[in-house]
Short mmCIF file of C-alpha atoms in Angstrom, two decimals:
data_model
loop_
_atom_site.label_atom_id
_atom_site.label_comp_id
_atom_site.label_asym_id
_atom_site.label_seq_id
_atom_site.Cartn_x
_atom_site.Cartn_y
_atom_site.Cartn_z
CA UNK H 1 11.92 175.51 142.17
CA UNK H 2 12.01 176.80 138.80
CA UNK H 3 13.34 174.25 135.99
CA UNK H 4 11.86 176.51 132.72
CA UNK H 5 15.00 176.40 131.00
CA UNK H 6 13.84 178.95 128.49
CA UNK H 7 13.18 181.37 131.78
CA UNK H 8 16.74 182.24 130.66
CA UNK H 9 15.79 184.00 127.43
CA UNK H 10 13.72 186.60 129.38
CA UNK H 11 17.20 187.14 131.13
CA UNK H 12 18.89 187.99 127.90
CA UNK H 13 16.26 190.40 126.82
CA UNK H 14 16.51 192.24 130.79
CA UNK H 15 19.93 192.97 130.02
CA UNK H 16 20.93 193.08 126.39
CA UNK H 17 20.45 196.90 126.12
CA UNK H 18 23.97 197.84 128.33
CA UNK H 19 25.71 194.77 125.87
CA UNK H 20 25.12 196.75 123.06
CA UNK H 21 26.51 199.21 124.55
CA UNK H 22 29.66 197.27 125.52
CA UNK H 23 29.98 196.02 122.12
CA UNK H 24 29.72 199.88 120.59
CA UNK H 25 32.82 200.53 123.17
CA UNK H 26 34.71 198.08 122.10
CA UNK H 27 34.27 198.55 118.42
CA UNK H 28 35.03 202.34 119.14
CA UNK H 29 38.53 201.29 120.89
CA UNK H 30 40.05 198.20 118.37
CA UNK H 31 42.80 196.56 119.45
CA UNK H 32 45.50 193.91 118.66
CA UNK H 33 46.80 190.60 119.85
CA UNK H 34 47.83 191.11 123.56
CA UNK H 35 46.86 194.40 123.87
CA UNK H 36 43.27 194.54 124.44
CA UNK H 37 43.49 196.42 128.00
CA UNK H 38 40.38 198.71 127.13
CA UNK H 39 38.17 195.39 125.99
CA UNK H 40 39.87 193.26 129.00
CA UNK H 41 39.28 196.54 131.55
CA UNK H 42 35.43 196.63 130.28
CA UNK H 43 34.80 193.10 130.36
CA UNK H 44 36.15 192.73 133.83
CA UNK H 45 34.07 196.12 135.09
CA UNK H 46 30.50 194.31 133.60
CA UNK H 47 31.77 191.21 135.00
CA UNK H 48 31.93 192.61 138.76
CA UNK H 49 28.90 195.07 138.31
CA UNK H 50 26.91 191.47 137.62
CA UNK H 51 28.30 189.77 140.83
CA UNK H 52 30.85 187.50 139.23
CA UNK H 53 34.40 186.91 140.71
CA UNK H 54 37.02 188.13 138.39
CA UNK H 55 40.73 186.59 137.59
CA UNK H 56 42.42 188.91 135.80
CA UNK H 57 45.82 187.96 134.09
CA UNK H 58 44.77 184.46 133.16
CA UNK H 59 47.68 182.22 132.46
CA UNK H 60 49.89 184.87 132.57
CA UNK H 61 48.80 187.11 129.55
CA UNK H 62 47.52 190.57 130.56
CA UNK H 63 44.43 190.33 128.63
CA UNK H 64 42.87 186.88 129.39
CA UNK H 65 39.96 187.09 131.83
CA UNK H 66 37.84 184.85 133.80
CA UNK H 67 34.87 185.70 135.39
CA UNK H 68 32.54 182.99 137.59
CA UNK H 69 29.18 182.78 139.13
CA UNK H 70 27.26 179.94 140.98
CA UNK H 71 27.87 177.31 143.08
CA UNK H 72 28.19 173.33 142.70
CA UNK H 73 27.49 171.27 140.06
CA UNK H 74 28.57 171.34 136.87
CA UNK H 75 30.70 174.18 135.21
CA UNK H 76 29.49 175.67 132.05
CA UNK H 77 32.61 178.13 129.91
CA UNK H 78 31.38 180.72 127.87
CA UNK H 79 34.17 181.72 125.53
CA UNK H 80 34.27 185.47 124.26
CA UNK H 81 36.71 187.40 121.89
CA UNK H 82 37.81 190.92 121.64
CA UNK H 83 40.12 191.45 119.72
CA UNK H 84 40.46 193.51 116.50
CA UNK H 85 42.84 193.67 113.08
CA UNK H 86 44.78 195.92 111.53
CA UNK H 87 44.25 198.18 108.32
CA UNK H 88 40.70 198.11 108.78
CA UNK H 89 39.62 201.32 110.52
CA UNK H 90 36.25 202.34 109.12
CA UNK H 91 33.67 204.59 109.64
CA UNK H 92 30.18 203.02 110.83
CA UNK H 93 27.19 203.05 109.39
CA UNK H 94 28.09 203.75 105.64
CA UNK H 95 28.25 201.89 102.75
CA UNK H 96 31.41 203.01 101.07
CA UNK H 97 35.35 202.61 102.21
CA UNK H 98 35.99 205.25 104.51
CA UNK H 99 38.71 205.20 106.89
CA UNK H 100 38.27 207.02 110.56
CA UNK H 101 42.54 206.71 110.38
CA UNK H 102 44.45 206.01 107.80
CA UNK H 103 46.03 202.36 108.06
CA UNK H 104 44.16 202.08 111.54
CA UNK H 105 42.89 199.23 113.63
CA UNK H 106 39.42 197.97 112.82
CA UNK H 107 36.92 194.81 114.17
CA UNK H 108 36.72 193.21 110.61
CA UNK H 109 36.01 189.97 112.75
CA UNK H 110 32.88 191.06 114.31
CA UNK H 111 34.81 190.06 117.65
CA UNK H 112 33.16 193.35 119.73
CA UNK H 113 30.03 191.56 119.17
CA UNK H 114 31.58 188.05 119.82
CA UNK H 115 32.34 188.58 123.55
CA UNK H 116 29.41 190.98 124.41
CA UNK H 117 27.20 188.84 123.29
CA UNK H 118 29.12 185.77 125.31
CA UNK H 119 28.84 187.67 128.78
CA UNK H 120 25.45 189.15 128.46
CA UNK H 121 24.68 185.01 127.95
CA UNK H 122 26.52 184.11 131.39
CA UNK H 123 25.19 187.08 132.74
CA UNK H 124 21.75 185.65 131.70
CA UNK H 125 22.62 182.15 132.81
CA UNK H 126 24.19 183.16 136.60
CA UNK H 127 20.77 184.84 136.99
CA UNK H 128 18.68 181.72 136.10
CA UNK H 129 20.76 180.04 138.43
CA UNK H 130 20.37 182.16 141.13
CA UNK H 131 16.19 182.03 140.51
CA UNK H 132 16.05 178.53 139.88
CA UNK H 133 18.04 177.40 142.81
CA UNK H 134 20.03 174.46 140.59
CA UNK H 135 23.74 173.94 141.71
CA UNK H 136 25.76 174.93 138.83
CA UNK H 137 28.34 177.23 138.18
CA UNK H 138 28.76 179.87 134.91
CA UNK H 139 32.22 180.88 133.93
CA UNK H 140 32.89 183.96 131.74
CA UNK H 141 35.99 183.68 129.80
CA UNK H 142 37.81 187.10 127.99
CA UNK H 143 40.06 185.21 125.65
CA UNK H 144 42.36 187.99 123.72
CA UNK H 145 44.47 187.38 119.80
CA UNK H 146 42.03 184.90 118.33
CA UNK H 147 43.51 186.41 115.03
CA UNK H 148 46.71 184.45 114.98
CA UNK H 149 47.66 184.36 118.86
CA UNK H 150 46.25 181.54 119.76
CA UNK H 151 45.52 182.46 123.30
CA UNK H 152 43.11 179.93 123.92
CA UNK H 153 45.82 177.35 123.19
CA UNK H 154 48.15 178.91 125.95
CA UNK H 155 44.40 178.72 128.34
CA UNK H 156 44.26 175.15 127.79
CA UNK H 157 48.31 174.47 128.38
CA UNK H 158 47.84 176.31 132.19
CA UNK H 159 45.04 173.88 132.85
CA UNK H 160 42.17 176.80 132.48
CA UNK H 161 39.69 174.85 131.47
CA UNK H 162 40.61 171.59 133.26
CA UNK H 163 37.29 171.54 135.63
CA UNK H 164 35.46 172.72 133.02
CA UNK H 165 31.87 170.14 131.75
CA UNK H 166 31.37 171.86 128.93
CA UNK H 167 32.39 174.88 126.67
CA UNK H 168 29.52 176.87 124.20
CA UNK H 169 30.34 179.48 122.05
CA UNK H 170 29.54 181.33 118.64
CA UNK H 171 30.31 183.93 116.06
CA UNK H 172 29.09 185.99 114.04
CA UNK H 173 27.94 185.86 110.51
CA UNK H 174 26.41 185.92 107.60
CA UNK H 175 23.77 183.06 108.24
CA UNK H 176 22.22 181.25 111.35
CA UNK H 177 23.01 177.71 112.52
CA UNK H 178 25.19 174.87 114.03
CA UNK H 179 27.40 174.75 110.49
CA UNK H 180 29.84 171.39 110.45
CA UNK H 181 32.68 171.43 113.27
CA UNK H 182 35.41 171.53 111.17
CA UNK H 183 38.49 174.22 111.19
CA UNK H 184 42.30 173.55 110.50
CA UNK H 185 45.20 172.78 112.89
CA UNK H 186 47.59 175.12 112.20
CA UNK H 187 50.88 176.88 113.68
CA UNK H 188 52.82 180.25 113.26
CA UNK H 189 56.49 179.52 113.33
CA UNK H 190 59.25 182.29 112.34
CA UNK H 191 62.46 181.67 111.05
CA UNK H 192 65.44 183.94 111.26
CA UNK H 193 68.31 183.16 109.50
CA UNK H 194 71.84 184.48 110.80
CA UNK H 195 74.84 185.34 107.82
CA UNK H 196 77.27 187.32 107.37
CA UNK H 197 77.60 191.32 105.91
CA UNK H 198 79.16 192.46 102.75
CA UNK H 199 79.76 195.09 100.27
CA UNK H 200 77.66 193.90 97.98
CA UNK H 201 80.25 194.71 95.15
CA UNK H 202 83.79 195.19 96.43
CA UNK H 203 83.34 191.55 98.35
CA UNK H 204 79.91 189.87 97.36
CA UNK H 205 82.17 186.09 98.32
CA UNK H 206 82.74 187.07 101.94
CA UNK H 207 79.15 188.14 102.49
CA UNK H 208 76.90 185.22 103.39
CA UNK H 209 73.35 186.46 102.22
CA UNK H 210 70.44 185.51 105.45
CA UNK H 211 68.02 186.98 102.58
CA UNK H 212 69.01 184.81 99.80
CA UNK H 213 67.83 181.69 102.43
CA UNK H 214 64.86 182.70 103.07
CA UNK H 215 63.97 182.84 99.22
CA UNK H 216 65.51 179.49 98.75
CA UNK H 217 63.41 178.31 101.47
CA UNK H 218 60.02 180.30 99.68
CA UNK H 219 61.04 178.12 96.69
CA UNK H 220 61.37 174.47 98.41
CA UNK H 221 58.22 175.33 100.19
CA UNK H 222 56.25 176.16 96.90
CA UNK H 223 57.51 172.53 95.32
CA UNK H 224 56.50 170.83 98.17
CA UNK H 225 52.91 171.76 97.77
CA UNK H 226 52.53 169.78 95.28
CA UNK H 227 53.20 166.94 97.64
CA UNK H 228 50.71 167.60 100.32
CA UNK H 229 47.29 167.28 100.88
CA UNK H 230 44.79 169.11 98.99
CA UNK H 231 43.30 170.46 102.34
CA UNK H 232 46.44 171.79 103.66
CA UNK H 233 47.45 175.58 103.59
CA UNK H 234 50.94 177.31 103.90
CA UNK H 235 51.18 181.28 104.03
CA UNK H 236 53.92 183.44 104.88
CA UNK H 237 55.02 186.62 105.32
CA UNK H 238 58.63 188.52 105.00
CA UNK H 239 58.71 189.91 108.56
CA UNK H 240 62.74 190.94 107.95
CA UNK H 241 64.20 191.46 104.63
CA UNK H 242 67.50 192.62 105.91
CA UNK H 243 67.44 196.34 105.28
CA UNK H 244 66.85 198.91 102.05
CA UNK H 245 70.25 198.67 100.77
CA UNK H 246 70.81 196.00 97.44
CA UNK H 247 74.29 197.03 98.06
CA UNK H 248 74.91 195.40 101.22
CA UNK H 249 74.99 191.27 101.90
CA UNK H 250 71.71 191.30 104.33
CA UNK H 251 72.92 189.79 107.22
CA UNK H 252 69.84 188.86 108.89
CA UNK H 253 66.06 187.93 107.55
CA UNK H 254 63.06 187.01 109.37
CA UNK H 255 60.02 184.98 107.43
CA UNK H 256 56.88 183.94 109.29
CA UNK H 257 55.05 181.03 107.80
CA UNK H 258 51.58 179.73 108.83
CA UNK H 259 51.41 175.76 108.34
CA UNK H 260 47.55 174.62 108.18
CA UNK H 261 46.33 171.10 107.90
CA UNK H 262 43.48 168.99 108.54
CA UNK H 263 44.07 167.55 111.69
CA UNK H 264 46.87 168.00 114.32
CA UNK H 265 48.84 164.51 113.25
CA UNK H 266 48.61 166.09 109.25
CA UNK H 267 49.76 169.55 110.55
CA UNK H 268 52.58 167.99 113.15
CA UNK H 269 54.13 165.99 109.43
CA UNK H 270 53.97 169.19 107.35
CA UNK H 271 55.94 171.07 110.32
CA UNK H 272 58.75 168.78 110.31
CA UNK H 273 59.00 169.12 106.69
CA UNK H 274 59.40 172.82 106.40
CA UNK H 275 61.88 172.60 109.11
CA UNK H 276 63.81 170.55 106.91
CA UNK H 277 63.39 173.13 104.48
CA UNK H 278 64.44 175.96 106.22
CA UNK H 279 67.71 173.58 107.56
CA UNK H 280 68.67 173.06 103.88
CA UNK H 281 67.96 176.78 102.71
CA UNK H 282 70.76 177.89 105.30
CA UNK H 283 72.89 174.82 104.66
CA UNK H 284 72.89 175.77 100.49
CA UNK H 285 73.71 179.55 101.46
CA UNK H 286 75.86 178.75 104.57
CA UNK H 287 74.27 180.47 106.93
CA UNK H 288 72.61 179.76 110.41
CA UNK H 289 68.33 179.50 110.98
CA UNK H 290 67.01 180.18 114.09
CA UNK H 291 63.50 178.67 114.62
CA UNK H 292 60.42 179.51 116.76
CA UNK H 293 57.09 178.89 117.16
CA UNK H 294 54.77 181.39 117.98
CA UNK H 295 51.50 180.08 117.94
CA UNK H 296 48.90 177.16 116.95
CA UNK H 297 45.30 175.70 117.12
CA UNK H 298 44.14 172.66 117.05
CA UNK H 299 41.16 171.45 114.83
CA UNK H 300 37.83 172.08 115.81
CA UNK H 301 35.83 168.87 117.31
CA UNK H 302 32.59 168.82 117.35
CA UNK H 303 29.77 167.12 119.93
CA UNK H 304 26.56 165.90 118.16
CA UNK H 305 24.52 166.27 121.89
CA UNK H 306 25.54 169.32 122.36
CA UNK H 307 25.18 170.63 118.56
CA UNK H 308 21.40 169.18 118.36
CA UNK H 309 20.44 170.91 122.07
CA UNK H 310 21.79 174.70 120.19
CA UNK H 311 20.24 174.05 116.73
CA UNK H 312 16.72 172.87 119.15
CA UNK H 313 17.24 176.43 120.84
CA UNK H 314 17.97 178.56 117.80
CA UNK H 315 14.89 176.47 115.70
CA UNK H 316 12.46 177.99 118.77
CA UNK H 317 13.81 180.76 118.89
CA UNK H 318 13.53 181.56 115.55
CA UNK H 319 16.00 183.60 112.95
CA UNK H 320 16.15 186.96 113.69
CA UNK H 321 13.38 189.58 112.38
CA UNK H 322 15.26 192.43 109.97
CA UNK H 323 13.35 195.72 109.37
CA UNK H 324 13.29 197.79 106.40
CA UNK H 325 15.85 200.01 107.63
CA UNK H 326 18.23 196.67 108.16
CA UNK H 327 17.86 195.55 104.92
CA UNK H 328 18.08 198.81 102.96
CA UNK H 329 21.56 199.43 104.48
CA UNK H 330 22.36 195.44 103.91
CA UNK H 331 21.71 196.05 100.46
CA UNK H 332 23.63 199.10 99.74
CA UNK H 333 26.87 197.00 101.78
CA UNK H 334 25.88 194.08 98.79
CA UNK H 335 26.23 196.97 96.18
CA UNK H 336 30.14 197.04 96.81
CA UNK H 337 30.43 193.30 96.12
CA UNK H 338 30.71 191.19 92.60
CA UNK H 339 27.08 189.07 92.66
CA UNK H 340 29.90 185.65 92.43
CA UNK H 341 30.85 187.07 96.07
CA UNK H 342 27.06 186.61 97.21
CA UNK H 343 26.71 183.15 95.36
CA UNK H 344 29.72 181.97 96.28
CA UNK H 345 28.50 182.49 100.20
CA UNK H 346 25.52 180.40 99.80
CA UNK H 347 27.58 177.57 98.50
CA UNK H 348 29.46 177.75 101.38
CA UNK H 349 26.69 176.93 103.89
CA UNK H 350 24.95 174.78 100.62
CA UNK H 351 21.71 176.67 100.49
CA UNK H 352 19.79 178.38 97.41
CA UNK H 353 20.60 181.86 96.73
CA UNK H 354 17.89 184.46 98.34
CA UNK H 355 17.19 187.91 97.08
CA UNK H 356 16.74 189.07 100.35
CA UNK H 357 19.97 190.65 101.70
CA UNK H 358 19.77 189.47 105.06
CA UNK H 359 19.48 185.42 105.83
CA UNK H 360 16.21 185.30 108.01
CA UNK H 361 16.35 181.01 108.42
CA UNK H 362 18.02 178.79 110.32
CA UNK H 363 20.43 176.86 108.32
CA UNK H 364 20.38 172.71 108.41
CA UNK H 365 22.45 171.37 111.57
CA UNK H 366 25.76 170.84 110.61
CA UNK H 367 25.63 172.24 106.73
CA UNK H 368 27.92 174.15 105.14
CA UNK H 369 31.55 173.18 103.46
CA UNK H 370 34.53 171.11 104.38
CA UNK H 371 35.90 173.47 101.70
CA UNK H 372 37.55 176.49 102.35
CA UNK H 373 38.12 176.17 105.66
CA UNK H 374 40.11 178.46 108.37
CA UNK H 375 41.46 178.23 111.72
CA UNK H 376 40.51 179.38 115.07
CA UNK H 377 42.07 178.65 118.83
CA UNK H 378 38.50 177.54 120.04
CA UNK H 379 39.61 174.17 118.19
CA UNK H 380 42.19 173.62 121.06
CA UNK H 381 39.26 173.83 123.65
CA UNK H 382 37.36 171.59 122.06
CA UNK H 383 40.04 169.16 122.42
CA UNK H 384 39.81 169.44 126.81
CA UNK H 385 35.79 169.86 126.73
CA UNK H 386 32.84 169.41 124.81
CA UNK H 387 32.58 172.45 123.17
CA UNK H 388 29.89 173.78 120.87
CA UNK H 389 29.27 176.79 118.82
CA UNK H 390 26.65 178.63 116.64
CA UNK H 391 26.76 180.91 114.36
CA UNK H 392 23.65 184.17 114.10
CA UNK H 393 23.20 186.47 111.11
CA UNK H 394 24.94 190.20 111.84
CA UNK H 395 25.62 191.45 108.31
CA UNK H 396 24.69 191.52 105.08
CA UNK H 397 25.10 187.85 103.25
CA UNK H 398 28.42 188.13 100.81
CA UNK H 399 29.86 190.04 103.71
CA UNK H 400 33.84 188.70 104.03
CA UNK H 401 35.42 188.51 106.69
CA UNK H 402 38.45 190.72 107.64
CA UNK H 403 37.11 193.29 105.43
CA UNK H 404 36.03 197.19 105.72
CA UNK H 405 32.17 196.44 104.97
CA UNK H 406 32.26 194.07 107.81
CA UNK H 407 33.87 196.76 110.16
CA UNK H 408 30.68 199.36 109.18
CA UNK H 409 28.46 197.21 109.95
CA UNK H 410 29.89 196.31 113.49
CA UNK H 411 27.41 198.78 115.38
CA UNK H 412 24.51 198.26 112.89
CA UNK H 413 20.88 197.32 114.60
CA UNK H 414 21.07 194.02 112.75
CA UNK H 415 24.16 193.17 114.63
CA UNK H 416 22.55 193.84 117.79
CA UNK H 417 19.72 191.24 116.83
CA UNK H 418 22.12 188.82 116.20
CA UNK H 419 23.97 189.83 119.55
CA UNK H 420 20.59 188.62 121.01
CA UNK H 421 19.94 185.76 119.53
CA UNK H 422 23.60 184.40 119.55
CA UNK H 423 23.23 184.95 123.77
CA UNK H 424 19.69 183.30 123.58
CA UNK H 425 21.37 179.76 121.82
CA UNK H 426 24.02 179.94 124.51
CA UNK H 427 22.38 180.69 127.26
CA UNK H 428 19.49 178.06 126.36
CA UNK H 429 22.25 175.32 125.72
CA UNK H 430 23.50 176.38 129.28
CA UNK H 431 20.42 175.90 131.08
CA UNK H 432 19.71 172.71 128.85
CA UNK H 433 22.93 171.20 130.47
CA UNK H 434 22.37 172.36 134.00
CA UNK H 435 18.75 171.03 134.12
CA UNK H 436 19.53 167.67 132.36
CA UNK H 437 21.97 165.48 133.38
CA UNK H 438 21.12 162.95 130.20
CA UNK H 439 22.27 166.07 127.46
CA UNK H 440 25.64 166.41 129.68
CA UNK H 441 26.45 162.56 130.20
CA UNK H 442 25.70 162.27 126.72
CA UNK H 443 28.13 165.08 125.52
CA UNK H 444 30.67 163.69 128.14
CA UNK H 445 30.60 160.28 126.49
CA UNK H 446 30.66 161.24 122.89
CA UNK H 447 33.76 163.53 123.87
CA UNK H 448 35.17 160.55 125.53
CA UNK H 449 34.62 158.31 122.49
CA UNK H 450 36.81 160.67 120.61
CA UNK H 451 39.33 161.21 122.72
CA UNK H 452 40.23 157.69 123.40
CA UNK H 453 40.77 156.96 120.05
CA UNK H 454 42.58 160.63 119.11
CA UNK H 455 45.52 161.10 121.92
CA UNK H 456 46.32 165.42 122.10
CA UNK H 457 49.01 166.85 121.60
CA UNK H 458 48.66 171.03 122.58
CA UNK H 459 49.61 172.88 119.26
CA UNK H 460 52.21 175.13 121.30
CA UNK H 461 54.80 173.12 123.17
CA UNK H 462 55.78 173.46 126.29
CA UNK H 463 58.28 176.03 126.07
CA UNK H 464 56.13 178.73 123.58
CA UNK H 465 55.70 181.76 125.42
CA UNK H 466 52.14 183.93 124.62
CA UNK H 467 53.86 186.26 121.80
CA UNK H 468 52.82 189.17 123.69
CA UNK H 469 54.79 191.67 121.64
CA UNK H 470 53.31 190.33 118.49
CA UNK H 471 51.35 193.04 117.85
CA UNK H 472 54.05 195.59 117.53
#
């Protein structure tokens, strides 16, 4: 019987070619929140072509996949992403902003790479299995709107992940490493207040202005900033303004804001108090607010076993190995940023600057920033499983995220070698688990640790409904 846990790497390298492949279809074929169906459709072909059994539909959203492999023993969830944003449609391969549509969709996440890479590692891993003869089971799961649907969230609420041992992950980046497990809680909520129509002129007083409350509201939630915590974050966005016309009383307005916060219990107190908010906006300007949540995340939680067993795998593994041709076309991507971009993203992860325009080390275990932080639905996982996630070098260091140099470098050979060595930490962390039943007790009991002394509460309540027509 073979127990070479590392006999799962030469699985990664067996395959990897057609996963590049995947990933250059996806990126070719972006798409929004809910409506992945080409990235869903291609994940679930690959999954049956390797011998998994697919679910389709997961939880009720078109989009969400699961595929599994195995049999027995403990059941490992590999999480992948594929979905894109919009306004970032770029053409690959070049170092200068140029659209393939104007106003298009683009992967300024990296998220094509995201979920090939996290099937070609259960592909890997259901192999091993299968030559090793250990009872375990690998679970491939197509998890659509990361960017701001929260679909994971809705996963965890239909019990997808209740069975599950343990949950690995990554993204991709700028740098290599296990960084700190921190993100913020956060939830989407929309507000749409109801008045009443006017001429604006002839009888302004029997108009009851739904616009005018949603400014009053942008104004109470700008004082009360000053009366939060430092880490928190509100955004919003004026979905509705009422119409074109200043010369009618708008009788309807829609405003979308996005309440972040440290942890859920900090995020659940800021809620409440933009509700109130909103309440007294419409109560000041007489008219009615309608409120609805349409998404959330909890923060991430991180498991030191787990987190030491991928940083042990990525330090043998090694950073990945750039060529001249990689870093020539890193550089001119660095050309279009300020040099305070560059610095500013080796703070983050609290190394030295390097001239070299591609990170080739493996960062500290858990380094990096509680500053600056963002949100992602993976947090809500970790809250049901141990989860754990890396992060591998794809683009150029300075690279932002949600940006058009991040798009053209989406199909680059560099992100292909981090592909690879994203799929080799996962997979390794996989077998790890499967062949050791001290690493898996271990993460179970840290989990539990946390969890008895942090009750959950799921971001989305029990009545949100996936926003399916977000997108549109």
């Amino acid at each position: 019987m073979l127990r070479n846990t590392k006999g799962v790497w030469d699985r990664v390298d067996a395959h990897k070619s057609k996963f590049f492949e995947l990933s250059d279809r996806i990126w070719d074929h972006p798409e929004l929140n809910y409506t992945e169906f080409f990235a869903a459709n291609e994940h679930s072909r690959m999954l049956a072509a390797e011998g998994f059994s697919v679910k389709e539909a997961l939880a009720e959203i078109p989009t969400a996949i699961m595929g599994e492999a195995g049999e027995g023993g403990p059941v490992i969830a590999i999480l992948g992403e594929y979905d894109a944003l919009p306004g970032l449609s770029q053409e690959a391969g070049i170092a200068e902003e140029r659209p393939l549509i104007q106003g298009g969709l683009g992967h300024g996440c990296g998220h094509n790479l995201l979920g090939s890479a996290s099937l070609l590692a259960a592909v890997a891993v259901k192999d091993w299995l299968a030559q090793s003869g250990l009872p375990g089971r690998v679970r491939y799961y197509g998890c659509p709107a990361e960017e701001g649907g929260s679909s994971k969230s809705f996963l965890v609420r239909a019990g997808a992940f209740d069975d599950a041992d343990v949950a690995i992950c990554w993204h991709p980046s700028g740098f290599t490493g296990v960084f700190l497990p921190m993100s913020l809680a956060c939830a989407e909520i929309e507000f749409t207040f109801h008045g009443r129509a006017a001429h604006a002129s002839v009888a302004p007083h029997l108009g009851r202005s739904a616009l005018d409350a949603v400014e009053l509201m942008s104004v109470g939630v700008n004082y009360m900033r000053e009366h939060m915590p430092s880490s928190a974050r509100i955004h919003y966005a004026l979905v509705e303004g009422g119409g074109i016309s200043p010369n009618v009383v708008q009788p309807r307005a829609v405003v979308r804001h996005l309440v972040r916060a440290l942890n859920l219990g900090e995020m659940w107190g800021l809620i409440e108090r933009v509700k109130k908010i909103a309440e007294g906006a419409a109560l000041m300007t007489e008219t009615r607010v309608e409120i609805k949540q349409l998404s959330g995340e909890a923060n991430l939680v991180g498991n030191r076993p787990l987190e030491e067993a991928m940083q042990a795998n990525l330090l043998q593994l090694g950073a990945p190995e750039f060529d001249r041709t990689d870093k020539e076309f890193a550089r001119k991507i660095q050309e279009t940023f300020a040099p305070s971009d560059i610095r500013a993203a080796y703070e983050r992860v609290g190394l030295p600057a390097d001239p070299e325009p591609l990170c080739e080390q493996i960062c500290p275990l858990n380094g990096g920033s509680s500053d600056g932080l963002g949100s992602t639905d993976v947090g809500t996982v970790s809250w049901v499983v141990p989860t754990v996630q890396c992060r591998t070098t794809c683009f150029a260091t300075g690279t932002p995220f949600h940006s058009w140099q991040l798009v053209a470098q989406g199909k680059s050979p560099a992100a292909h070698k981090g592909i690879t060595l994203a799929a080799k930490a996962m997979a390794g962390v996989a077998a790890d688990v499967l062949s050791d039943p001290a690493l898996l007790s271990a993460a179970k009991e840290t989990f539990k640790r946390f969890r008895d002394e942090n009750p959950f509460r799921n971001p989305i309540g029990p009545d949100t409904k996936p926003p399916l027509e977000m997108a549109k």
